Amino acid sequence: MQHTDVVVIGSGASGLTAALIAAAEGLKVTVVEKTGVIGGTSVVSGGSIWAPGNRYMAELGRGDSRDEVIEYLRALTLDRVDEELYTTFVDTVNPMLDEVVALTGIKFEANPHHPDYQPELPGAKAEGGRTLQGDLFDSTLLGDFQTKLRTSHSGVPITRLEVDAWGQDTMDRWDWALVADRVSQGIVGMGAALCGALLKGCLDRGVTVLVDSPAFSLIRGDDGVVAGVVIEHNGLEEEIRAERGVVLASGGFEWNKNLVDQFLGKPLNSPASPPANTGDGLIMAMEAGAALGNMSEAWWTPTLYAEGDTYDDEPLYRPTSSLRTLPGGIIVNQAGHRFVNEAMNYNDMGKALGNFDPQNYAYANQPCWLIFDQRFRDSYSVGMVTPDAFTPAWITVADSLDELAEKVGIDKAGFNDQITRYNEYAATGKDPEFHRGESAYDTYRGDARVTPHRNLRPLEGGPYYAVQIRLGALGTKGGPLTDATGNVLRADRSGPIPGLYAAGNVAASWFGAGYPGAGATLGAGMVSGYLSAKALASSQG
Ligand SMILES: Cc1cc2nc3c(=O)[nH]c(=O)nc-3n(C[C@H](O)[C@H](O)[C@H](O)COP(=O)(O)OP(=O)(O)OC[C@H]3O[C@@H](n4cnc5c(N)ncnc54)[C@H](O)[C@@H]3O)c2cc1C
């Protein structure tokens, strides 16, 4: 049996932030990680952090205020979240980042262009500044832990701001010589850089980090106090006693089909996170008698699957954030109909992908396809397939739109009608049906070189192409309900469960069904990790 002050279950950004802060507060901390590598979904992420009112934004001369942010979050959460929770986020995110910067040396910059995800809601920012992007990180600084840092999906060490500058639409224009140089030096970017820096901060402060050590149950006293965890390590069960308590930070349940089927209410079929996120923390919280919340929600995202593309021996589903917004492509369902603004933010678009049609007793928009023309194919990367690359079999090609519809199983009459209508609209640069291209979010992406509109142009000559778009998620965001310190609440809401905290996607999100802006999931997870650590540090040992 081991003894420590705090056990953190899971080594994503939420767990590492909790561990870093608890250690900086002078506590003895052990992080247990289920897989052989550290960082979870947080490593494969863009590493963006949503921090309204941040100091970097002020340096750009952009204004922001607490009232505006709270007004925005009130609108976004549809009255389904306790205002104290998102207000606490607003008041904590910047002090949290200042402390993380001081402890790790991470450098952040405000993205000057990235709008909030519903930029036309009251209190939102259309002109950017609330989303922060991190710098690169030299993974050799991790010493023996260098090889234990999870690798990102692409393995390309690049910052999010470079992606913006080099081109989101195709990787052809990227500086591949510079990328190769960075790879040879062990430099990592985006989510890997964030986790690398957090991990270094933890190791520097003596945090014990155990990989290949899944936690599977909580140790609870007769009084219900959570006093440690049982893990599996080297094939053996081992108890780790935690004097102060346990932070659940084990990510979502998106890879657990049973939990997905029971809770989500939408046919999530392509999670974009690493497959170890199977809801273990959720199950432990349920066993401890936790109240649950936001269980039907996820950070939704439309994805595509390139046949044979795998990660950790499971299919790798890639988000389609930029691709969908580009001119010369539309998304249609089996009836051949468009059903949403294709350039919509991925979380809210995901909700449309999961719509149920009561008449036909089926999910109306699954399956659906991104349809595009030859000019689109010649101009943009589709997943990792660049314009000059051979067209793989998972991209369906046909000489005519009729043939394409037949090949993938789309109703021809509905499809032809839709294309005619869409092309007429697109030629004028307007989309009266779904308002594509009207939001500041839509125009942040798109292709500025194209007329009549960066998000809209008619489909021109063939051949034509179809790629299936799936209902995916960056992670689920339902789980144990917490108070504003991250302390998990009892099922009857009579108070908190002593010693049990939850941070990140394992917990009920403080943003409900909404996704305020790029970086809101990491931002919220790091805030709840930070608050949990502070609460544990001030609790009685
Ligand atoms: C492609 C992609 C890009 C994204 N970009 C962004 C972005 O730029 N900004 C943003 O805010 N969000 C982004 N997201 C979402 C974001 O990455 C996640 O919401 C966030 O990383 C969740 O963090 P977490 O700490 O809660 O969980 P995770 O990072 O998933 O970490 C959970 C960890 O717990 C471990 N674990 C699971 N079960 C156990 C167990 N029983 N015992 C021990 N360990 C366990 C897992 O192996 C994992 O390492 C992106 C997601 C994807 C897929």
Coordinates of C-alpha atoms and ligand atoms in Angstrom, one line a residue:
M1 CA 0.0 0.0 0.0
Q2 CA 1.2 3.5 -0.8
H3 CA 0.4 6.7 1.0
T4 CA 0.1 10.2 -0.4
D5 CA -1.9 13.3 0.1
V6 CA -3.8 13.5 -3.2
V7 CA -4.4 10.9 -6.0
V8 CA -5.2 12.2 -9.4
I9 CA -6.9 9.7 -11.7
G10 CA -6.0 10.5 -15.3
S11 CA -3.1 12.5 -16.9
G12 CA -4.9 14.9 -19.3
A13 CA -4.6 18.7 -18.9
S14 CA -7.3 18.6 -16.1
G15 CA -5.5 16.0 -14.1
L16 CA -2.0 17.5 -14.7
T17 CA -3.2 20.9 -13.7
A18 CA -4.7 19.5 -10.5
A19 CA -1.4 17.7 -9.7
L20 CA 0.8 20.7 -10.5
I21 CA -1.2 23.1 -8.3
A22 CA -1.6 20.6 -5.4
A23 CA 2.2 19.9 -5.5
A24 CA 2.9 23.6 -5.6
E25 CA 0.7 24.0 -2.5
G26 CA 3.1 21.5 -0.8
L27 CA 1.0 18.4 -1.0
K28 CA 2.4 14.9 -1.9
V29 CA 0.7 13.9 -5.2
T30 CA 0.4 10.7 -7.2
V31 CA -1.0 10.7 -10.7
V32 CA -2.2 7.4 -12.0
E33 CA -2.7 6.9 -15.7
K34 CA -4.4 4.0 -17.3
T35 CA -2.4 3.8 -20.6
G36 CA 1.3 3.6 -21.1
V37 CA 1.5 7.3 -22.1
I38 CA 0.6 10.6 -20.5
G39 CA -1.7 13.3 -21.7
G40 CA -4.9 11.7 -23.0
T41 CA -7.1 13.7 -25.3
S42 CA -5.4 16.8 -24.2
V43 CA -2.3 15.8 -26.1
V44 CA -4.1 15.3 -29.4
S45 CA -5.9 18.6 -29.0
G46 CA -5.1 21.9 -30.6
G47 CA -4.0 23.1 -27.1
S48 CA -6.3 26.2 -27.4
I49 CA -7.6 27.7 -24.1
W50 CA -10.6 29.9 -23.9
A51 CA -9.9 32.6 -21.4
P52 CA -12.2 35.6 -21.7
G53 CA -10.8 38.8 -20.3
N54 CA -7.2 37.5 -20.6
R55 CA -4.2 39.8 -20.3
Y56 CA -2.9 38.9 -23.8
M57 CA -6.1 40.2 -25.4
A58 CA -5.6 43.5 -23.6
E59 CA -2.1 43.7 -25.2
L60 CA -3.8 43.5 -28.6
G61 CA -6.0 46.4 -27.6
R62 CA -9.1 44.3 -27.4
G63 CA -11.6 45.1 -24.7
D64 CA -13.6 42.5 -22.6
S65 CA -15.6 42.6 -19.4
R66 CA -16.8 40.1 -16.8
D67 CA -20.4 41.3 -17.5
E68 CA -20.1 40.5 -21.2
V69 CA -18.7 37.1 -20.6
I70 CA -21.4 36.2 -18.1
E71 CA -24.1 37.5 -20.4
Y72 CA -22.8 35.3 -23.1
L73 CA -22.5 32.2 -20.9
R74 CA -26.0 32.8 -19.6
A75 CA -27.4 32.8 -23.2
L76 CA -25.3 29.8 -24.2
T77 CA -26.2 27.6 -21.2
L78 CA -30.0 28.0 -21.8
D79 CA -30.8 28.4 -18.1
R80 CA -29.7 24.8 -17.5
V81 CA -26.6 25.5 -15.5
D82 CA -26.2 27.0 -12.0
E83 CA -24.9 30.5 -12.7
E84 CA -22.4 30.2 -9.8
L85 CA -20.5 27.5 -11.8
Y86 CA -19.8 29.5 -15.0
T87 CA -19.2 32.7 -13.0
T88 CA -16.6 30.8 -11.0
F89 CA -15.0 29.8 -14.3
V90 CA -14.9 33.4 -15.5
D91 CA -13.3 34.6 -12.2
T92 CA -10.8 31.7 -12.0
V93 CA -9.5 31.1 -15.5
N94 CA -7.0 34.0 -15.7
P95 CA -5.6 33.6 -12.1
M96 CA -5.3 29.9 -12.9
L97 CA -3.4 30.5 -16.1
D98 CA -1.1 33.1 -14.4
E99 CA -0.2 30.5 -11.8
V100 CA 0.4 27.8 -14.4
V101 CA 2.6 30.2 -16.4
A102 CA 4.6 31.0 -13.3
L103 CA 5.1 27.3 -12.5
T104 CA 5.8 26.0 -16.0
G105 CA 7.1 28.9 -18.1
I106 CA 4.4 28.2 -20.8
K107 CA 4.0 31.1 -23.1
F108 CA 0.5 32.1 -24.4
E109 CA -0.7 34.4 -27.0
A110 CA -4.2 35.6 -27.8
N111 CA -5.4 34.4 -31.2
P112 CA -6.3 37.8 -32.8
H113 CA -8.8 36.3 -35.2
H114 CA -10.6 33.3 -33.6
P115 CA -14.2 34.4 -32.8
D116 CA -16.3 32.8 -30.1
Y117 CA -18.4 29.9 -31.3
Q118 CA -21.7 31.7 -31.2
P119 CA -20.3 35.1 -31.9
E120 CA -23.7 36.8 -32.5
L121 CA -25.1 36.0 -29.1
P122 CA -25.1 38.9 -26.6
G123 CA -21.8 39.3 -24.8
A124 CA -19.9 37.1 -27.4
K125 CA -16.7 38.4 -29.1
A126 CA -16.7 38.1 -32.9
E127 CA -13.3 39.7 -33.4
G128 CA -11.2 37.2 -31.4
G129 CA -8.9 37.5 -28.5
R130 CA -10.5 35.2 -25.9
T131 CA -8.8 32.1 -27.3
L132 CA -5.2 31.6 -26.2
Q133 CA -2.6 29.6 -28.1
G134 CA 0.4 28.1 -26.5
D135 CA 4.0 27.9 -27.7
L136 CA 6.0 24.8 -28.8
F137 CA 7.7 22.6 -26.1
D138 CA 11.0 20.8 -26.1
S139 CA 10.1 17.3 -25.0
T140 CA 13.8 16.4 -24.3
L141 CA 13.4 18.4 -21.1
L142 CA 11.2 15.5 -19.8
G143 CA 14.3 13.2 -19.6
D144 CA 13.1 9.6 -19.0
F145 CA 9.5 10.8 -19.4
Q146 CA 10.0 12.0 -23.0
T147 CA 8.9 8.7 -24.5
K148 CA 6.0 8.6 -22.1
L149 CA 4.4 11.7 -23.5
R150 CA 1.5 10.6 -25.8
T151 CA 2.0 11.5 -29.4
S152 CA -0.5 13.6 -31.2
H153 CA -2.6 12.3 -34.1
S154 CA -0.5 14.0 -36.8
G155 CA 2.9 14.2 -34.9
V156 CA 3.4 17.6 -36.6
P157 CA 5.0 20.1 -34.2
I158 CA 3.3 23.3 -35.2
T159 CA 1.5 26.0 -33.3
R160 CA -2.2 26.8 -33.8
L161 CA -1.2 30.3 -35.0
E162 CA 1.1 28.8 -37.6
V163 CA -1.8 26.7 -38.9
D164 CA -3.8 29.9 -39.3
A165 CA -0.9 31.7 -41.0
W166 CA 0.2 28.7 -43.2
G167 CA -3.3 27.8 -44.3
Q168 CA -6.1 25.8 -42.6
D169 CA -7.5 24.6 -45.9
T170 CA -4.5 22.6 -47.3
M171 CA -1.3 21.3 -45.9
D172 CA 0.5 21.9 -49.2
R173 CA 1.7 25.3 -48.2
W174 CA 3.1 24.4 -44.8
D175 CA 6.8 24.7 -44.1
W176 CA 7.7 21.0 -44.0
A177 CA 11.4 21.5 -43.8
L178 CA 10.9 23.5 -40.6
V179 CA 8.6 20.8 -39.3
A180 CA 11.1 18.0 -40.0
D181 CA 13.8 20.0 -38.2
R182 CA 11.6 20.4 -35.2
V183 CA 10.7 16.7 -35.2
S184 CA 14.4 15.8 -35.2
Q185 CA 14.9 18.0 -32.1
G186 CA 12.0 16.5 -30.1
I187 CA 9.9 19.7 -30.3
V188 CA 6.2 19.2 -29.9
G189 CA 3.3 21.6 -30.4
M190 CA -0.3 22.3 -29.5
G191 CA -1.9 19.9 -27.0
A192 CA 1.4 17.9 -26.7
A193 CA 3.2 21.1 -25.8
L194 CA 0.7 22.0 -23.2
C195 CA 0.8 18.6 -21.6
G196 CA 4.6 18.4 -21.9
A197 CA 5.0 21.6 -20.0
L198 CA 2.4 20.7 -17.3
L199 CA 4.1 17.3 -16.9
K200 CA 7.5 18.9 -16.5
G201 CA 6.0 21.2 -13.9
C202 CA 4.7 18.2 -12.0
L203 CA 7.9 16.2 -12.2
D204 CA 9.9 19.3 -11.1
R205 CA 7.8 19.4 -8.0
G206 CA 8.1 15.7 -7.1
V207 CA 4.8 14.4 -8.3
T208 CA 4.8 10.7 -8.8
V209 CA 3.4 9.7 -12.2
L210 CA 2.5 6.1 -12.7
V211 CA 1.6 4.9 -16.2
D212 CA -0.1 1.6 -17.1
S213 CA -1.9 2.0 -13.8
P214 CA -5.7 2.1 -14.3
A215 CA -7.7 3.0 -11.2
F216 CA -10.8 0.9 -10.9
S217 CA -12.3 1.7 -7.5
L218 CA -12.4 4.3 -4.8
I219 CA -11.5 3.5 -1.2
R220 CA -14.3 4.8 1.0
G221 CA -14.5 4.9 4.7
D222 CA -17.7 4.0 6.7
D223 CA -18.5 7.7 6.8
G224 CA -18.5 7.9 3.0
V225 CA -15.2 9.9 2.9
V226 CA -13.1 9.0 -0.1
A227 CA -9.7 8.1 1.1
G228 CA -7.8 6.6 -1.9
V229 CA -8.0 4.4 -4.9
V230 CA -7.3 0.9 -5.9
I231 CA -5.3 0.6 -9.1
E232 CA -3.9 -2.3 -11.2
H233 CA -0.2 -2.1 -11.6
N234 CA 2.0 -4.8 -13.1
G235 CA -1.0 -7.2 -13.1
L236 CA -1.5 -6.7 -9.3
E237 CA -4.1 -4.8 -7.3
E238 CA -2.6 -2.0 -5.3
E239 CA -4.1 0.5 -2.8
I240 CA -3.0 4.1 -2.8
R241 CA -4.3 5.9 0.4
A242 CA -4.9 9.6 -0.1
E243 CA -4.8 11.7 3.1
R244 CA -6.7 14.6 1.5
G245 CA -8.6 13.1 -1.3
V246 CA -9.0 12.0 -4.9
V247 CA -9.4 14.0 -8.1
L248 CA -11.2 12.2 -10.9
A249 CA -9.8 13.4 -14.2
S250 CA -10.2 10.3 -16.3
G251 CA -11.9 12.0 -19.3
G252 CA -15.3 11.2 -20.9
F253 CA -17.2 8.0 -21.6
E254 CA -17.3 8.4 -25.4
W255 CA -15.5 5.0 -26.0
N256 CA -17.9 3.0 -23.8
K257 CA -20.7 1.8 -26.1
N258 CA -22.9 0.8 -23.2
L259 CA -22.7 4.2 -21.5
V260 CA -23.1 6.0 -24.8
D261 CA -26.2 4.0 -25.6
Q262 CA -27.7 4.6 -22.2
F263 CA -27.0 8.3 -21.8
L264 CA -26.4 10.2 -24.9
G265 CA -29.6 9.9 -26.9
K266 CA -27.8 10.6 -30.1
P267 CA -26.0 8.0 -32.2
L268 CA -22.4 9.0 -31.4
N269 CA -20.4 6.8 -33.8
S270 CA -17.0 8.3 -34.1
P271 CA -15.2 9.7 -31.0
A272 CA -12.1 11.7 -31.9
S273 CA -10.4 11.1 -28.5
P274 CA -8.0 8.3 -27.6
P275 CA -9.9 5.1 -26.9
A276 CA -9.0 4.8 -23.2
N277 CA -11.7 7.2 -22.3
T278 CA -14.3 4.6 -21.3
G279 CA -16.1 6.3 -18.4
D280 CA -14.1 4.7 -15.6
G281 CA -14.3 7.8 -13.4
L282 CA -18.0 8.1 -14.1
I283 CA -18.6 4.6 -12.9
M284 CA -16.5 5.1 -9.7
A285 CA -18.4 8.3 -9.0
M286 CA -21.7 6.5 -9.4
E287 CA -20.5 3.8 -7.0
A288 CA -19.6 6.5 -4.5
G289 CA -23.2 7.9 -4.7
A290 CA -22.6 11.0 -6.9
A291 CA -25.3 13.2 -8.4
L292 CA -25.0 13.1 -12.2
G293 CA -25.6 15.9 -14.6
N294 CA -25.4 16.9 -18.3
M295 CA -25.4 13.2 -19.2
S296 CA -26.8 13.6 -22.7
E297 CA -24.2 16.0 -23.8
A298 CA -20.8 15.8 -25.5
W299 CA -18.4 18.2 -27.2
W300 CA -19.9 17.2 -30.5
T301 CA -18.0 17.3 -33.8
P302 CA -18.6 16.1 -37.3
T303 CA -15.8 13.7 -38.3
L304 CA -14.5 11.7 -41.2
Y305 CA -12.9 8.4 -41.3
A306 CA -10.1 7.5 -43.7
E307 CA -10.3 3.8 -44.1
G308 CA -7.3 2.2 -42.3
D309 CA -6.4 5.3 -40.3
T310 CA -5.9 4.1 -36.7
Y311 CA -4.7 5.3 -33.4
D312 CA -4.1 3.1 -30.3
D313 CA -5.5 0.2 -32.5
E314 CA -8.9 1.8 -32.9
P315 CA -10.2 3.8 -35.9
L316 CA -9.0 7.4 -35.9
Y317 CA -11.9 9.8 -36.5
R318 CA -10.8 13.2 -37.6
P319 CA -12.7 16.4 -36.9
T320 CA -13.7 18.4 -40.1
S321 CA -13.7 21.9 -38.7
S322 CA -12.1 23.7 -41.7
L323 CA -13.1 21.3 -44.5
R324 CA -16.9 21.8 -44.1
T325 CA -16.6 25.6 -44.4
L326 CA -14.8 25.7 -47.7
P327 CA -16.6 26.9 -50.9
G328 CA -17.6 24.3 -53.5
G329 CA -18.8 21.7 -51.0
I330 CA -22.1 20.9 -49.3
I331 CA -23.3 18.3 -46.8
V332 CA -26.5 16.3 -47.6
N333 CA -28.4 13.5 -46.0
Q334 CA -29.8 10.4 -47.7
A335 CA -32.8 12.4 -48.9
G336 CA -30.3 14.6 -50.8
H337 CA -31.1 17.6 -48.6
R338 CA -28.8 20.0 -46.8
F339 CA -29.9 20.3 -43.1
V340 CA -27.6 22.8 -41.5
N341 CA -25.2 25.6 -42.1
E342 CA -22.1 23.5 -43.0
A343 CA -19.8 26.2 -41.6
M344 CA -21.5 26.2 -38.2
N345 CA -19.3 25.5 -35.1
Y346 CA -18.7 21.8 -34.7
N347 CA -20.5 21.4 -31.4
D348 CA -23.8 22.9 -32.5
M349 CA -23.5 21.3 -35.9
G350 CA -23.2 17.9 -34.2
K351 CA -26.6 18.4 -32.6
A352 CA -28.1 18.7 -36.1
L353 CA -26.3 15.5 -37.2
G354 CA -28.1 13.7 -34.4
N355 CA -31.6 14.9 -35.2
F356 CA -34.4 12.3 -35.0
D357 CA -37.1 12.1 -37.7
P358 CA -40.2 10.8 -35.9
Q359 CA -42.0 10.3 -39.2
N360 CA -39.5 7.8 -40.6
Y361 CA -38.4 6.7 -37.1
A362 CA -34.7 7.2 -37.9
Y363 CA -31.9 9.7 -37.4
A364 CA -32.6 12.0 -40.2
N365 CA -29.0 13.0 -40.9
Q366 CA -27.1 9.9 -40.4
P367 CA -25.5 8.9 -42.7
C368 CA -24.7 12.1 -44.5
W369 CA -22.0 13.1 -46.9
L370 CA -19.8 16.0 -47.8
I371 CA -20.2 16.5 -51.6
F372 CA -17.6 18.5 -53.5
D373 CA -16.4 19.2 -57.0
Q374 CA -13.1 18.8 -58.8
R375 CA -12.0 22.4 -58.1
F376 CA -12.5 21.7 -54.3
R377 CA -10.5 18.5 -54.6
D378 CA -7.7 20.4 -56.5
S379 CA -7.6 23.1 -53.8
Y380 CA -7.9 21.6 -50.4
S381 CA -6.8 18.7 -48.2
V382 CA -9.5 16.2 -47.3
G383 CA -8.4 14.8 -44.0
M384 CA -4.7 14.1 -44.6
V385 CA -5.2 13.7 -48.4
T386 CA -3.6 16.7 -50.1
P387 CA -4.7 17.9 -53.5
D388 CA -1.8 16.3 -55.3
A389 CA -2.2 12.9 -53.6
F390 CA -3.9 9.8 -55.1
T391 CA -7.6 9.7 -54.3
P392 CA -8.1 6.8 -51.8
A393 CA -11.1 4.5 -52.0
W394 CA -12.9 6.0 -49.0
I395 CA -13.5 9.1 -51.1
T396 CA -16.2 8.2 -53.6
V397 CA -15.7 9.6 -57.1
A398 CA -18.1 9.8 -60.0
D399 CA -18.3 11.6 -63.3
S400 CA -21.8 13.0 -62.7
L401 CA -23.8 14.0 -59.7
D402 CA -26.4 11.3 -60.5
E403 CA -23.8 8.6 -60.5
L404 CA -22.4 9.9 -57.3
A405 CA -25.8 9.8 -55.6
E406 CA -26.3 6.3 -56.9
K407 CA -22.9 5.1 -55.6
V408 CA -23.4 6.4 -52.1
G409 CA -27.2 5.8 -51.8
I410 CA -28.6 9.4 -51.9
D411 CA -32.1 10.1 -53.3
K412 CA -31.4 11.4 -56.8
A413 CA -34.4 13.7 -57.2
G414 CA -33.9 15.3 -53.8
F415 CA -30.2 15.7 -54.5
N416 CA -30.6 17.3 -57.9
D417 CA -33.2 19.7 -56.6
Q418 CA -30.9 20.6 -53.7
I419 CA -27.9 21.1 -55.9
T420 CA -29.8 23.4 -58.3
R421 CA -31.2 25.5 -55.5
Y422 CA -27.8 25.7 -53.7
N423 CA -26.0 26.6 -56.9
E424 CA -28.4 29.5 -57.5
Y425 CA -27.9 30.8 -54.0
A426 CA -24.2 30.3 -54.0
A427 CA -23.8 32.2 -57.2
T428 CA -25.1 35.3 -55.4
G429 CA -22.9 34.6 -52.3
K430 CA -26.0 34.2 -50.1
D431 CA -27.6 31.1 -48.4
P432 CA -31.2 32.0 -47.5
E433 CA -31.9 28.4 -46.4
F434 CA -29.1 27.9 -43.8
H435 CA -27.3 31.3 -43.6
R436 CA -23.9 29.8 -44.3
G437 CA -21.3 32.5 -44.4
E438 CA -23.2 35.1 -42.4
S439 CA -21.7 34.4 -39.0
A440 CA -18.2 35.8 -38.0
Y441 CA -17.4 32.2 -37.1
D442 CA -18.1 31.0 -40.6
T443 CA -15.9 33.7 -42.2
Y444 CA -13.0 33.0 -39.8
R445 CA -12.6 29.9 -41.8
G446 CA -13.4 29.5 -45.6
D447 CA -11.2 30.5 -48.5
A448 CA -10.6 34.3 -48.9
R449 CA -9.4 33.8 -52.4
V450 CA -12.7 32.6 -53.7
T451 CA -15.6 34.6 -55.1
P452 CA -18.5 35.3 -54.6
H453 CA -18.0 34.4 -51.0
R454 CA -15.2 32.7 -49.0
N455 CA -17.7 30.0 -47.8
L456 CA -19.9 29.7 -50.8
R457 CA -19.6 29.0 -54.5
P458 CA -21.6 26.8 -56.8
L459 CA -20.5 23.2 -57.5
E460 CA -18.9 23.4 -60.9
G461 CA -17.6 20.6 -63.2
G462 CA -17.0 17.0 -62.3
P463 CA -15.8 14.6 -61.4
Y464 CA -17.6 14.9 -58.1
Y465 CA -16.7 13.5 -54.7
A466 CA -18.4 12.2 -51.6
V467 CA -17.0 11.6 -48.1
Q468 CA -19.1 10.3 -45.3
I469 CA -19.5 12.7 -42.3
R470 CA -20.1 11.0 -39.0
L471 CA -21.4 12.2 -35.6
G472 CA -18.4 12.4 -33.4
A473 CA -17.3 14.0 -30.2
L474 CA -14.1 15.4 -28.8
G475 CA -15.3 13.9 -25.6
T476 CA -18.5 13.6 -23.5
K477 CA -19.2 16.2 -20.9
G478 CA -21.7 14.6 -18.5
G479 CA -20.7 13.0 -15.2
P480 CA -20.7 13.8 -11.5
L481 CA -22.1 17.1 -10.6
T482 CA -19.7 19.3 -8.6
D483 CA -20.0 22.4 -6.6
A484 CA -17.9 25.5 -7.5
T485 CA -14.8 24.0 -5.9
G486 CA -14.9 20.8 -8.0
N487 CA -16.2 18.7 -5.0
V488 CA -18.5 16.0 -6.2
L489 CA -22.1 16.3 -4.9
R490 CA -24.2 13.4 -3.4
A491 CA -27.0 12.0 -5.4
D492 CA -29.6 13.6 -3.2
R493 CA -27.8 16.9 -3.4
S494 CA -27.5 17.0 0.4
G495 CA -23.9 18.1 0.2
P496 CA -20.5 17.1 -1.2
I497 CA -18.9 13.7 -0.9
P498 CA -15.9 14.4 1.3
G499 CA -12.6 13.8 -0.5
L500 CA -14.0 13.3 -4.0
Y501 CA -13.3 15.9 -6.7
A502 CA -13.9 15.8 -10.4
A503 CA -12.2 17.9 -13.2
G504 CA -12.6 18.0 -17.0
N505 CA -14.7 15.8 -19.2
V506 CA -15.3 13.2 -16.5
A507 CA -17.6 15.7 -14.7
A508 CA -20.8 17.5 -15.6
S509 CA -19.7 20.5 -17.7
W510 CA -20.2 24.0 -16.3
F511 CA -21.2 25.1 -19.8
G512 CA -24.1 22.6 -20.2
A513 CA -24.8 21.9 -23.9
G514 CA -22.9 25.0 -25.0
Y515 CA -19.3 25.4 -26.3
P516 CA -18.4 29.1 -25.8
G517 CA -15.3 29.3 -27.9
A518 CA -12.1 27.5 -29.0
G519 CA -10.3 26.2 -25.9
A520 CA -13.4 26.1 -23.7
T521 CA -13.0 22.4 -22.9
L522 CA -9.3 22.6 -21.8
G523 CA -9.9 25.9 -20.1
A524 CA -12.8 24.6 -18.0
G525 CA -11.0 21.3 -17.3
M526 CA -7.9 23.2 -16.1
V527 CA -10.0 25.5 -14.0
S528 CA -11.8 22.6 -12.2
G529 CA -8.4 20.8 -11.7
Y530 CA -7.0 24.0 -10.2
L531 CA -9.9 24.6 -7.9
S532 CA -9.9 21.0 -6.8
A533 CA -6.3 21.2 -5.9
K534 CA -6.8 24.5 -4.0
A535 CA -9.7 23.0 -2.1
L536 CA -7.7 19.9 -1.2
A537 CA -4.8 22.0 -0.1
S538 CA -7.0 24.0 2.3
S539 CA -8.8 20.9 3.6
Q540 CA -7.9 19.2 6.9
G541 CA -5.2 16.6 6.4
Ligands
LIG1 C1 -8.6 16.5 -32.3 C2 -9.0 17.2 -31.1 C3 -8.7 18.6 -30.9 C4 -9.1 19.3 -29.8 N1 -8.7 20.6 -29.6 C5 -9.0 21.2 -28.5 C6 -8.5 22.6 -28.2 O1 -7.7 23.1 -29.0 N2 -8.9 23.2 -27.1 C7 -9.8 22.6 -26.2 O2 -10.2 23.2 -25.2 N3 -10.2 21.3 -26.4 C8 -9.8 20.6 -27.5 N4 -10.2 19.3 -27.7 C9 -11.0 18.7 -26.6 C10 -10.0 18.4 -25.4 O3 -8.8 17.8 -25.9 C11 -10.7 17.5 -24.3 O4 -11.9 18.0 -24.0 C12 -9.8 17.6 -23.1 O5 -8.5 17.2 -23.5 C13 -10.3 16.7 -22.0 O6 -9.3 16.7 -21.0 P1 -9.4 15.8 -19.7 O7 -8.2 16.1 -18.9 O8 -10.8 15.9 -19.1 O9 -9.3 14.3 -20.3 P2 -8.2 13.6 -21.2 O10 -7.2 14.6 -21.7 O11 -8.9 12.7 -22.1 O12 -7.4 12.8 -20.1 C14 -8.0 11.7 -19.4 C15 -6.9 10.7 -19.1 O13 -7.4 9.8 -18.1 C16 -6.9 8.5 -18.5 N5 -7.8 7.5 -17.8 C17 -9.0 7.0 -18.2 N6 -9.5 6.1 -17.4 C18 -8.5 5.9 -16.4 C19 -8.4 5.1 -15.2 N7 -9.4 4.2 -14.9 N8 -7.3 5.2 -14.5 C20 -6.3 6.1 -14.8 N9 -6.4 6.9 -15.9 C21 -7.5 6.8 -16.7 C22 -6.9 8.5 -20.0 O14 -6.1 7.4 -20.5 C23 -6.4 9.9 -20.3 O15 -5.0 9.9 -20.3 C24 -9.8 18.6 -28.8 C25 -10.1 17.3 -28.9 C26 -9.7 16.6 -30.0 C27 -10.0 15.1 -30.1

